[in-house]
Amino acid sequence: MAELLRKARGLGIPEGDLRQSIDEHSTASYRVNPQQAAFVECNMEDARAAVDEIEAMTGYRLVPLLLDDLQLSLSTATDDCAAVFTSLFHIKEVSDLLDHARPGLSVVGVYTHPDERALGEIARIRPGSRVGIVCASSESSRRFTNQIATFADVTTTTLVRSTSADILELAKSVGTIVCSRSRASQVQNLGLEIPIIPVPFHVSQQSAGRVAEMLAGPRGEAKPRDNGLLALKGVLA
């Protein structure tokens, strides 16, 4: 860096121009958003995963925000945000929370879909089996129950925000455990002798494109770096 500064000074580049150039290159290299935005989820594992996937597809980095933290401090949590994104499962809750605290703030739902490999494993479960579901919220419980019912004819038992002791007890009465991303480590670390199927959800490309369009602004000032991963037609320059 010192050598580059010496060369710039030797070439007669004004300090103001040099600083502007450094800022622009830093923004491109580290994908700093001209407009800050948050992604709200009920657990940090899913929030960070969604943020990472959106960045991989668009080049924009969102700030992961827990739903509990948003509820505790509606204005402070979103003070610097130009928009708030959340999964469709939380869109009404987040919108209702921010309608009064930040009436002008855009709240946008992002569609997420279950991992196809995990669904393939669920579809191969023997009909009539008993399946345990371990997740972090009642909303997730309904979501997993519906997904399993779509692909497998089984009986399900659900644990929400359970202790390890609860999961060990559940494992005695089921042949397979299906768990959310946020509970996967807890379940896998128990060393159970039955199959465990973590089911992560992924951000759709169409929703990621919507995020990019909103953060680019009406004049498209923002120019995220296209990293070549899952480029979205008509969205990335």
Short mmCIF file of C-alpha atoms in Angstrom, two decimals:
data_model
loop_
_atom_site.label_atom_id
_atom_site.label_comp_id
_atom_site.label_asym_id
_atom_site.label_seq_id
_atom_site.Cartn_x
_atom_site.Cartn_y
_atom_site.Cartn_z
CA MET A 1 0.00 0.00 0.00
CA ALA A 2 2.82 2.44 0.88
CA GLU A 3 4.48 1.76 -2.47
CA LEU A 4 1.24 2.44 -4.34
CA LEU A 5 0.78 5.73 -2.48
CA ARG A 6 4.30 6.79 -3.39
CA LYS A 7 3.63 6.01 -7.05
CA ALA A 8 0.35 7.96 -7.00
CA ARG A 9 2.09 10.97 -5.47
CA GLY A 10 4.88 10.68 -8.04
CA LEU A 11 2.32 10.69 -10.86
CA GLY A 12 0.77 13.87 -9.48
CA ILE A 13 -2.61 12.36 -8.66
CA PRO A 14 -4.51 14.77 -6.34
CA GLU A 15 -5.24 13.44 -2.87
CA GLY A 16 -9.01 13.88 -3.28
CA ASP A 17 -9.05 11.87 -6.52
CA LEU A 18 -6.94 9.15 -4.93
CA ARG A 19 -9.24 8.86 -1.92
CA GLN A 20 -12.30 8.64 -4.18
CA SER A 21 -10.67 5.94 -6.28
CA ILE A 22 -9.73 3.93 -3.17
CA ASP A 23 -13.29 4.20 -1.83
CA GLU A 24 -14.76 3.02 -5.14
CA HIS A 25 -12.42 0.05 -5.36
CA SER A 26 -13.03 -0.85 -1.71
CA THR A 27 -16.78 -0.81 -2.32
CA ALA A 28 -16.42 -3.11 -5.34
CA SER A 29 -13.99 -5.47 -3.63
CA TYR A 30 -15.84 -5.80 -0.34
CA ARG A 31 -19.32 -5.38 -1.76
CA VAL A 32 -20.33 -2.51 0.50
CA ASN A 33 -23.90 -1.46 -0.27
CA PRO A 34 -24.58 2.23 -0.98
CA GLN A 35 -27.94 1.47 0.66
CA GLN A 36 -27.95 -0.65 3.80
CA ALA A 37 -30.63 -3.29 4.17
CA ALA A 38 -31.42 -6.03 6.66
CA PHE A 39 -32.65 -9.60 6.37
CA VAL A 40 -34.91 -10.62 9.24
CA GLU A 41 -35.26 -14.22 10.41
CA CYS A 42 -36.31 -15.98 13.60
CA ASN A 43 -32.86 -17.57 14.02
CA MET A 44 -29.37 -16.44 13.13
CA GLU A 45 -28.42 -19.60 11.22
CA ASP A 46 -31.12 -19.04 8.59
CA ALA A 47 -30.54 -15.28 8.55
CA ARG A 48 -26.82 -15.67 7.81
CA ALA A 49 -27.43 -18.39 5.24
CA ALA A 50 -29.93 -16.18 3.39
CA VAL A 51 -27.54 -13.21 3.51
CA ASP A 52 -24.70 -15.36 2.12
CA GLU A 53 -26.86 -16.75 -0.70
CA ILE A 54 -28.14 -13.32 -1.71
CA GLU A 55 -24.57 -12.00 -1.77
CA ALA A 56 -23.43 -14.94 -3.90
CA MET A 57 -26.20 -14.32 -6.43
CA THR A 58 -26.20 -10.52 -6.52
CA GLY A 59 -23.05 -9.12 -4.93
CA TYR A 60 -25.07 -7.23 -2.31
CA ARG A 61 -24.42 -7.86 1.38
CA LEU A 62 -27.40 -7.52 3.75
CA VAL A 63 -27.27 -7.26 7.53
CA PRO A 64 -28.68 -10.33 9.33
CA LEU A 65 -31.25 -9.30 11.96
CA LEU A 66 -33.10 -11.49 14.44
CA LEU A 67 -36.86 -11.11 14.66
CA ASP A 68 -36.58 -10.95 18.46
CA ASP A 69 -34.13 -8.04 18.22
CA LEU A 70 -36.44 -6.23 15.82
CA GLN A 71 -39.33 -6.65 18.24
CA LEU A 72 -37.27 -5.25 21.11
CA SER A 73 -36.14 -2.12 19.27
CA LEU A 74 -38.14 -1.42 16.13
CA SER A 75 -36.64 1.97 15.25
CA THR A 76 -33.06 1.43 16.38
CA ALA A 77 -32.69 -1.95 14.66
CA THR A 78 -33.61 -0.46 11.28
CA ASP A 79 -32.32 3.11 11.65
CA ASP A 80 -29.83 2.93 8.77
CA CYS A 81 -31.87 0.61 6.53
CA ALA A 82 -33.27 1.62 3.17
CA ALA A 83 -35.23 -1.66 3.04
CA VAL A 84 -35.93 -4.75 5.11
CA PHE A 85 -36.16 -8.22 3.61
CA THR A 86 -37.53 -11.34 5.26
CA SER A 87 -38.81 -14.79 4.35
CA LEU A 88 -42.43 -15.03 3.25
CA PHE A 89 -43.19 -16.90 6.45
CA HIS A 90 -42.41 -13.76 8.46
CA ILE A 91 -43.51 -11.05 6.00
CA LYS A 92 -46.81 -10.21 7.73
CA GLU A 93 -45.28 -10.18 11.20
CA VAL A 94 -42.38 -7.95 10.14
CA SER A 95 -44.65 -5.66 8.12
CA ASP A 96 -47.06 -5.24 11.03
CA LEU A 97 -44.18 -4.44 13.38
CA LEU A 98 -42.72 -1.75 11.11
CA ASP A 99 -45.95 -0.21 9.81
CA HIS A 100 -46.09 2.23 12.74
CA ALA A 101 -42.43 2.49 13.74
CA ARG A 102 -41.09 3.00 10.17
CA PRO A 103 -44.12 3.64 7.91
CA GLY A 104 -42.01 4.64 4.91
CA LEU A 105 -39.67 1.66 5.05
CA SER A 106 -40.00 -0.99 2.33
CA VAL A 107 -40.56 -4.51 3.69
CA VAL A 108 -40.09 -7.18 1.04
CA GLY A 109 -40.79 -10.91 1.23
CA VAL A 110 -38.18 -13.35 -0.06
CA TYR A 111 -39.24 -16.79 -1.25
CA THR A 112 -37.16 -19.68 0.08
CA HIS A 113 -37.48 -23.31 -1.00
CA PRO A 114 -36.40 -26.57 0.67
CA ASP A 115 -33.18 -28.27 -0.33
CA GLU A 116 -33.87 -30.81 -3.09
CA ARG A 117 -31.44 -33.43 -1.77
CA ALA A 118 -33.11 -33.36 1.61
CA LEU A 119 -36.53 -33.77 0.01
CA GLY A 120 -35.16 -36.74 -1.91
CA GLU A 121 -34.14 -38.39 1.36
CA ILE A 122 -37.57 -37.71 2.86
CA ALA A 123 -39.31 -39.20 -0.20
CA ARG A 124 -37.43 -42.47 0.39
CA ILE A 125 -38.68 -42.94 3.96
CA ARG A 126 -40.70 -46.15 4.23
CA PRO A 127 -44.49 -45.54 4.28
CA GLY A 128 -46.01 -45.91 7.73
CA SER A 129 -42.82 -44.88 9.51
CA ARG A 130 -42.71 -42.53 12.49
CA VAL A 131 -40.73 -39.34 11.88
CA GLY A 132 -39.62 -36.77 14.43
CA ILE A 133 -39.42 -33.08 13.54
CA VAL A 134 -37.04 -30.83 15.49
CA CYS A 135 -37.26 -27.09 14.76
CA ALA A 136 -37.14 -23.65 16.33
CA SER A 137 -40.69 -22.29 16.00
CA SER A 138 -44.33 -23.26 15.55
CA GLU A 139 -44.23 -21.72 12.05
CA SER A 140 -41.32 -24.00 11.15
CA SER A 141 -43.21 -26.94 12.60
CA ARG A 142 -46.13 -26.38 10.22
CA ARG A 143 -43.76 -25.84 7.32
CA PHE A 144 -41.87 -29.09 7.92
CA THR A 145 -45.02 -31.09 8.57
CA ASN A 146 -46.49 -29.96 5.25
CA GLN A 147 -43.27 -30.67 3.35
CA ILE A 148 -43.00 -34.18 4.77
CA ALA A 149 -46.68 -34.93 4.08
CA THR A 150 -46.16 -33.95 0.45
CA PHE A 151 -43.46 -36.56 -0.15
CA ALA A 152 -43.94 -39.31 2.45
CA ASP A 153 -46.84 -41.21 4.02
CA VAL A 154 -45.62 -41.13 7.62
CA THR A 155 -46.69 -40.14 11.13
CA THR A 156 -44.88 -37.12 12.57
CA THR A 157 -44.11 -35.88 16.07
CA THR A 158 -42.76 -32.36 16.53
CA LEU A 159 -40.45 -30.76 19.08
CA VAL A 160 -40.09 -26.96 19.14
CA ARG A 161 -37.11 -25.35 20.89
CA SER A 162 -36.43 -28.64 22.60
CA THR A 163 -33.62 -29.66 24.95
CA SER A 164 -31.15 -32.39 24.08
CA ALA A 165 -32.89 -34.62 26.61
CA ASP A 166 -36.18 -34.11 24.76
CA ILE A 167 -34.58 -35.10 21.46
CA LEU A 168 -33.01 -38.23 22.97
CA GLU A 169 -36.41 -39.25 24.26
CA LEU A 170 -38.01 -38.57 20.87
CA ALA A 171 -35.39 -40.72 19.14
CA LYS A 172 -36.63 -43.76 21.08
CA SER A 173 -40.03 -43.62 19.37
CA VAL A 174 -39.21 -42.59 15.78
CA GLY A 175 -37.22 -44.08 12.92
CA THR A 176 -35.97 -40.80 11.41
CA ILE A 177 -35.52 -37.21 12.58
CA VAL A 178 -35.99 -34.28 10.22
CA CYS A 179 -34.59 -31.02 11.54
CA SER A 180 -34.24 -27.38 10.59
CA ARG A 181 -30.89 -25.76 9.80
CA SER A 182 -30.91 -24.00 13.16
CA ARG A 183 -31.27 -27.29 15.07
CA ALA A 184 -29.05 -29.49 12.89
CA SER A 185 -25.89 -29.19 15.01
CA GLN A 186 -27.77 -29.89 18.23
CA VAL A 187 -29.34 -33.06 16.80
CA GLN A 188 -26.23 -34.31 15.00
CA ASN A 189 -24.04 -33.87 18.08
CA LEU A 190 -26.18 -36.33 20.07
CA GLY A 191 -24.76 -39.32 18.22
CA LEU A 192 -28.16 -40.87 17.50
CA GLU A 193 -28.33 -44.25 15.77
CA ILE A 194 -31.24 -43.29 13.51
CA PRO A 195 -31.14 -41.29 10.25
CA ILE A 196 -31.06 -37.50 10.60
CA ILE A 197 -32.20 -35.33 7.70
CA PRO A 198 -31.41 -31.60 8.01
CA VAL A 199 -33.61 -29.56 5.66
CA PRO A 200 -32.10 -26.15 4.85
CA PHE A 201 -34.11 -23.65 2.82
CA HIS A 202 -32.53 -21.64 -0.01
CA VAL A 203 -33.28 -18.20 -1.45
CA SER A 204 -34.84 -18.35 -4.92
CA GLN A 205 -33.03 -16.66 -7.80
CA GLN A 206 -36.10 -14.57 -8.61
CA SER A 207 -36.22 -13.18 -5.06
CA ALA A 208 -32.49 -12.49 -5.10
CA GLY A 209 -33.02 -10.52 -8.30
CA ARG A 210 -35.70 -8.48 -6.59
CA VAL A 211 -33.28 -7.64 -3.78
CA ALA A 212 -30.70 -6.44 -6.31
CA GLU A 213 -33.24 -4.27 -8.15
CA MET A 214 -34.34 -2.57 -4.93
CA LEU A 215 -30.83 -1.92 -3.65
CA ALA A 216 -29.68 -0.56 -7.00
CA GLY A 217 -32.20 2.25 -6.55
CA PRO A 218 -34.35 4.02 -9.14
CA ARG A 219 -31.35 5.22 -11.13
CA GLY A 220 -29.27 2.09 -10.70
CA GLU A 221 -26.43 3.93 -8.96
CA ALA A 222 -25.21 0.88 -7.09
CA LYS A 223 -22.94 -1.40 -9.05
CA PRO A 224 -22.33 -4.66 -7.17
CA ARG A 225 -19.47 -6.82 -8.37
CA ASP A 226 -20.75 -9.75 -10.43
CA ASN A 227 -18.88 -12.78 -9.06
CA GLY A 228 -20.18 -15.05 -11.82
CA LEU A 229 -22.21 -17.28 -9.49
CA LEU A 230 -25.83 -17.78 -10.53
CA ALA A 231 -25.91 -14.52 -12.48
CA LEU A 232 -29.43 -13.25 -12.88
CA LYS A 233 -30.49 -12.28 -16.40
CA GLY A 234 -31.58 -8.69 -16.60
CA VAL A 235 -30.54 -7.91 -13.02
CA LEU A 236 -26.76 -7.80 -12.95
CA ALA A 237 -24.95 -5.42 -15.25
#
